[in-house]
CSV table of C-alpha atoms in Angstrom, one decimal:
chain,number,residue,atom,x,y,z
S,12,MET,CA,25.9,-39.1,9.7
S,13,SER,CA,27.6,-37.6,12.7
S,14,GLU,CA,26.3,-37.8,16.3
S,15,ALA,CA,25.9,-34.0,16.4
S,16,TYR,CA,23.4,-34.1,13.6
S,17,HIS,CA,21.1,-36.6,15.3
S,18,SER,CA,21.2,-34.8,18.6
S,19,ALA,CA,20.0,-31.4,17.0
S,20,ARG,CA,16.4,-30.5,17.5
S,21,PRO,CA,14.2,-28.6,15.0
S,22,THR,CA,13.3,-25.0,15.9
S,23,PRO,CA,9.6,-24.7,16.9
S,24,PHE,CA,7.4,-22.7,14.4
S,25,LYS,CA,6.2,-19.3,15.7
S,26,ALA,CA,3.2,-17.6,14.1
S,27,LYS,CA,3.4,-13.9,13.5
S,28,PRO,CA,1.0,-11.9,15.6
S,29,LYS,CA,-2.1,-10.6,13.8
S,30,PRO,CA,-2.3,-6.8,13.3
S,31,LYS,CA,-4.8,-4.9,15.3
S,32,PRO,CA,-7.9,-3.7,13.2
S,33,LYS,CA,-7.8,-0.2,12.0
S,34,GLY,CA,-10.6,2.2,10.9
S,35,LEU,CA,-14.3,1.7,11.9
S,36,ILE,CA,-15.0,-0.8,14.6
S,37,ARG,CA,-18.3,-2.5,15.1
S,38,PRO,CA,-20.0,-1.4,18.4
S,39,GLY,CA,-19.1,-3.9,21.1
S,40,PHE,CA,-16.4,-5.6,19.1
S,41,LEU,CA,-13.7,-4.2,21.4
S,42,LYS,CA,-14.1,-2.8,24.8
S,43,GLY,CA,-14.0,1.0,24.8
S,44,ALA,CA,-14.6,1.3,21.1
S,45,ALA,CA,-16.1,4.6,19.9
S,46,PRO,CA,-19.9,4.4,19.1
S,47,VAL,CA,-21.0,4.7,15.5
S,48,ALA,CA,-22.8,8.0,14.7
S,49,PRO,CA,-26.6,7.5,14.1
S,50,GLU,CA,-28.1,7.9,10.7
S,51,PRO,CA,-29.5,11.4,9.9
S,52,ASP,CA,-33.2,12.0,9.9
S,53,PRO,CA,-34.9,11.9,6.5
S,54,PRO,CA,-35.4,15.3,4.8
S,55,PRO,CA,-38.8,16.9,5.0
S,56,PRO,CA,-41.2,16.4,2.1
S,57,SER,CA,-40.4,19.9,0.7
S,58,LYS,CA,-36.8,18.9,0.2
S,59,LEU,CA,-37.7,15.7,-1.4
S,60,MET,CA,-40.0,17.5,-4.0
S,61,ALA,CA,-37.4,20.2,-4.8
S,62,GLY,CA,-35.7,19.5,-8.1
S,63,ARG,CA,-37.7,16.5,-8.9
S,64,PRO,CA,-40.4,16.2,-11.6
S,65,PHE,CA,-43.8,17.0,-10.2
S,66,SER,CA,-46.5,14.3,-10.3
S,67,ALA,CA,-50.2,14.7,-9.6
S,68,PRO,CA,-51.1,14.0,-5.9
S,69,GLY,CA,-53.5,11.3,-5.0
S,70,TRP,CA,-56.4,13.7,-4.4
S,71,ALA,CA,-56.3,15.1,-7.9
S,72,GLN,CA,-59.5,14.8,-9.9
S,73,VAL,CA,-60.8,14.7,-13.4
S,74,PRO,CA,-60.3,18.1,-15.1
S,75,SER,CA,-63.2,20.4,-15.9
S,76,PRO,CA,-63.6,20.8,-19.7
S,77,THR,CA,-63.9,24.6,-19.5
S,78,THR,CA,-61.0,25.5,-17.2
S,79,HIS,CA,-58.3,27.6,-18.7
S,80,LEU,CA,-55.9,30.5,-18.1
S,81,GLU,CA,-56.0,33.6,-20.2
S,82,LEU,CA,-53.7,36.6,-20.4
S,83,GLU,CA,-55.4,39.6,-18.7
S,84,ARG,CA,-54.4,42.2,-21.3
S,85,ASP,CA,-55.0,40.0,-24.3
S,86,PRO,CA,-57.3,37.0,-23.5
S,87,GLU,CA,-57.9,36.1,-27.1
S,88,ALA,CA,-54.2,35.9,-28.1
S,89,VAL,CA,-52.9,33.9,-25.1
S,90,ARG,CA,-55.0,31.2,-23.6
S,91,PHE,CA,-53.8,28.0,-21.9
S,92,LYS,CA,-56.3,25.1,-21.7
S,93,LEU,CA,-56.4,23.0,-18.5
S,94,ASP,CA,-59.0,20.5,-19.6
S,95,SER,CA,-57.1,17.3,-20.5
S,96,GLN,CA,-54.9,16.5,-17.4
S,97,SER,CA,-55.5,16.4,-13.7
S,98,ALA,CA,-52.4,18.5,-13.2
S,99,TYR,CA,-50.3,21.0,-15.2
S,100,THR,CA,-46.8,22.2,-14.5
S,101,PHE,CA,-45.5,25.8,-15.4
S,102,GLY,CA,-42.0,27.0,-15.9
S,103,ARG,CA,-39.4,28.6,-18.2
S,104,VAL,CA,-38.1,25.5,-19.9
S,105,PRO,CA,-40.7,24.0,-22.3
S,106,SER,CA,-39.0,20.6,-22.2
S,107,LEU,CA,-39.4,20.2,-18.4
S,108,VAL,CA,-43.0,21.5,-18.0
S,109,ASP,CA,-46.4,21.3,-19.6
S,110,ILE,CA,-46.9,25.1,-20.1
S,111,CYS,CA,-44.3,27.8,-20.5
S,112,PRO,CA,-46.1,31.1,-19.5
S,113,SER,CA,-43.1,33.3,-20.4
S,114,ASP,CA,-39.3,33.1,-20.9
S,115,HIS,CA,-38.8,35.8,-18.3
S,116,ALA,CA,-35.5,35.2,-16.4
S,117,SER,CA,-37.3,35.4,-13.0
S,118,ILE,CA,-39.4,32.3,-13.8
S,119,SER,CA,-37.8,29.0,-12.6
S,120,ARG,CA,-37.4,26.0,-14.9
S,121,GLN,CA,-40.1,24.2,-12.9
S,122,HIS,CA,-42.0,27.0,-11.2
S,123,ALA,CA,-45.5,26.0,-10.2
S,124,ALA,CA,-48.3,23.5,-10.8
S,125,ILE,CA,-52.1,23.8,-11.1
S,126,VAL,CA,-54.1,20.8,-9.9
S,127,HIS,CA,-57.7,20.0,-10.4
S,128,GLY,CA,-59.3,19.0,-7.1
S,129,ALA,CA,-58.3,19.9,-3.5
S,130,PRO,CA,-56.7,18.3,-0.5
S,131,PRO,CA,-59.0,16.9,2.2
S,132,HIS,CA,-58.7,20.0,4.4
S,133,MET,CA,-60.0,22.3,1.6
S,134,ARG,CA,-63.0,20.3,0.4
S,135,SER,CA,-65.4,22.0,2.8
S,136,LEU,CA,-64.5,25.3,1.2
S,137,SER,CA,-65.9,24.2,-2.2
S,138,VAL,CA,-62.4,24.4,-3.7
S,139,GLU,CA,-62.1,22.8,-7.2
S,140,LEU,CA,-58.7,24.1,-8.3
S,141,VAL,CA,-55.4,24.7,-6.5
S,142,ILE,CA,-52.0,26.0,-7.4
S,143,ILE,CA,-48.7,24.8,-5.8
S,144,ASP,CA,-45.4,26.7,-5.9
S,145,LEU,CA,-42.6,24.2,-6.6
S,146,GLY,CA,-39.9,25.9,-4.7
S,147,SER,CA,-39.4,28.7,-7.3
S,148,ALA,CA,-36.6,31.3,-6.7
S,149,ASN,CA,-38.9,34.3,-7.1
S,150,GLY,CA,-42.2,33.0,-6.0
S,151,THR,CA,-45.8,32.6,-7.3
S,152,PHE,CA,-48.4,35.3,-6.5
S,153,VAL,CA,-52.2,34.9,-6.4
S,154,GLY,CA,-54.7,37.7,-6.1
S,155,SER,CA,-58.4,38.3,-6.6
S,156,PRO,CA,-60.1,41.4,-8.0
S,157,PRO,CA,-60.5,44.1,-7.1
S,158,ASN,CA,-57.6,44.0,-4.7
S,159,LEU,CA,-54.9,42.8,-7.2
S,160,ALA,CA,-52.3,44.9,-5.5
S,161,ASN,CA,-52.5,42.8,-2.4
S,162,ALA,CA,-51.6,39.6,-4.2
S,163,VAL,CA,-50.3,36.9,-1.8
S,164,LYS,CA,-46.9,35.1,-2.3
S,165,LEU,CA,-47.5,31.4,-2.0
S,166,THR,CA,-45.7,29.2,0.6
S,167,PRO,CA,-43.6,26.7,-1.4
S,168,PHE,CA,-45.2,23.2,-1.8
S,169,GLU,CA,-48.4,24.2,0.0
S,170,PRO,CA,-51.6,24.1,-2.2
S,171,ALA,CA,-53.5,27.4,-2.5
S,172,PRO,CA,-57.1,27.6,-3.8
S,173,LEU,CA,-57.9,29.2,-7.1
S,174,PHE,CA,-61.4,30.5,-7.9
S,175,GLU,CA,-63.1,32.0,-11.0
S,176,GLY,CA,-61.4,35.3,-11.7
S,177,SER,CA,-58.3,34.7,-9.6
S,178,HIS,CA,-55.1,36.3,-11.0
S,179,VAL,CA,-51.8,34.4,-11.1
S,180,ARG,CA,-48.3,35.9,-11.6
S,181,PHE,CA,-45.1,33.9,-12.0
S,182,GLY,CA,-41.9,35.4,-10.6
S,183,GLU,CA,-41.3,39.0,-11.4
S,184,SER,CA,-42.9,38.8,-14.9
S,185,SER,CA,-45.5,41.5,-15.6
S,186,ARG,CA,-47.9,39.0,-17.2
S,187,LEU,CA,-51.1,38.5,-15.2
S,188,PHE,CA,-53.1,35.3,-16.0
S,189,VAL,CA,-56.8,35.1,-15.1
S,190,VAL,CA,-58.5,31.8,-14.1
S,191,ARG,CA,-61.6,31.0,-16.1
S,192,GLY,CA,-64.1,28.2,-16.4
S,193,VAL,CA,-63.7,26.7,-13.0
S,194,GLY,CA,-66.2,23.9,-12.4
S,195,GLY,CA,-67.9,24.5,-15.8
S,196,SER,CA,-68.5,28.2,-15.1
S,197,ASP,CA,-69.3,30.5,-18.0
S,198,GLY,CA,-67.3,33.3,-16.5
S,199,LYS,CA,-70.4,35.2,-15.1
S,200,THR,CA,-70.0,33.8,-11.6
S,201,GLY,CA,-66.8,34.5,-9.8
S,202,HIS,CA,-65.7,33.1,-6.4
S,203,ILE,CA,-63.6,35.7,-4.6
S,204,GLY,CA,-62.2,34.9,-1.2
S,205,GLY,CA,-64.6,32.0,-0.8
S,206,ALA,CA,-67.7,34.0,-1.6
S,207,SER,CA,-69.7,34.0,-4.8
S,208,ALA,CA,-69.8,37.3,-6.7
S,209,VAL,CA,-72.4,37.2,-9.5
S,210,GLN,CA,-71.7,39.5,-12.4
S,211,PRO,CA,-74.7,41.1,-14.3
S,212,ASP,CA,-76.0,39.2,-17.3
S,213,GLU,CA,-76.2,41.5,-20.4
S,214,THR,CA,-79.3,39.6,-21.7
S,215,SER,CA,-81.1,40.0,-18.4
S,216,ALA,CA,-80.1,43.7,-18.3
S,217,SER,CA,-81.5,44.3,-21.8
S,218,SER,CA,-84.7,42.4,-20.9
S,219,ALA,CA,-85.2,44.5,-17.8
S,220,ALA,CA,-84.6,47.7,-19.8
S,221,SER,CA,-87.2,46.6,-22.4
S,222,SER,CA,-89.7,45.8,-19.7
S,223,THR,CA,-89.1,49.3,-18.1
S,224,ALA,CA,-89.6,51.0,-21.5
S,225,ALA,CA,-92.8,49.0,-22.1
S,226,SER,CA,-94.2,50.0,-18.7
S,227,ALA,CA,-93.4,53.7,-19.4
S,228,ALA,CA,-95.2,53.5,-22.8
S,229,ALA,CA,-98.2,51.9,-21.2
S,230,SER,CA,-98.3,54.6,-18.5
S,231,ALA,CA,-98.1,57.3,-21.3
S,232,ALA,CA,-101.0,55.7,-23.2
S,233,THR,CA,-103.1,55.6,-20.0
S,234,ALA,CA,-102.4,59.2,-19.4
S,235,SER,CA,-103.4,60.1,-22.9
S,236,SER,CA,-106.7,58.1,-22.7
S,237,SER,CA,-107.5,59.9,-19.4
S,238,ALA,CA,-106.9,63.3,-21.0
S,239,ALA,CA,-109.1,62.4,-24.0
S,240,THR,CA,-111.9,61.3,-21.6
S,241,ALA,CA,-111.7,64.6,-19.7
S,242,SER,CA,-111.9,66.6,-22.9
S,243,SER,CA,-115.0,64.7,-24.0
S,244,SER,CA,-116.7,65.3,-20.6
S,245,ALA,CA,-116.0,69.0,-20.8
S,246,ALA,CA,-117.4,69.2,-24.3
S,247,THR,CA,-120.6,67.5,-23.3
S,248,ALA,CA,-121.1,69.7,-20.3
S,249,SER,CA,-120.7,72.9,-22.4
S,250,SER,CA,-123.3,71.7,-24.9
């Protein structure tokens, strides 16, 4: 080998510089890095409930065996029993809800829910049944006789009380449904606006009429007896 070969020195190895990180940088990783945006606040409960299947709340109670909805203009033909579940959902699509009150286009797929029981802030009002609008597009309306024209549009996802005789309308449908049998009622006592309105009982009315007729007959008989006595006295005096 030549002398020039032995005198040559190997070239030192030089590592390639590492590339600078790109994209998101952890806070504090590099001086002057942009802070990471905070996570957004969770949506309110109403947004969480919208579009999701409704489930009975924790305060729901055992249903009353007599509670039902009936169509105002034909109660015998259309009647929805509410006696086997603590909550019932109403809407236009039968496969998504428990009860389909109508196929009217203004009724949402999941429109409203009726729940047995009441939230804690309503228990002092003797509320046993509530209705909840499930964010429907055209609203749920509740009224009480005789002021059915002043039906109130419910606030979505806020329970509203139902009483005996309350009227319910879903969306823009013309069908009015009447609440019956709340708390085992026989339909003769109606709670309207938190007060009890007692309707007259036909049996009691007929009994009262019979009693009045009997009293009138007794009075007539007494009058006849008095007249006969007076005639007898007159005849005795003349003889």
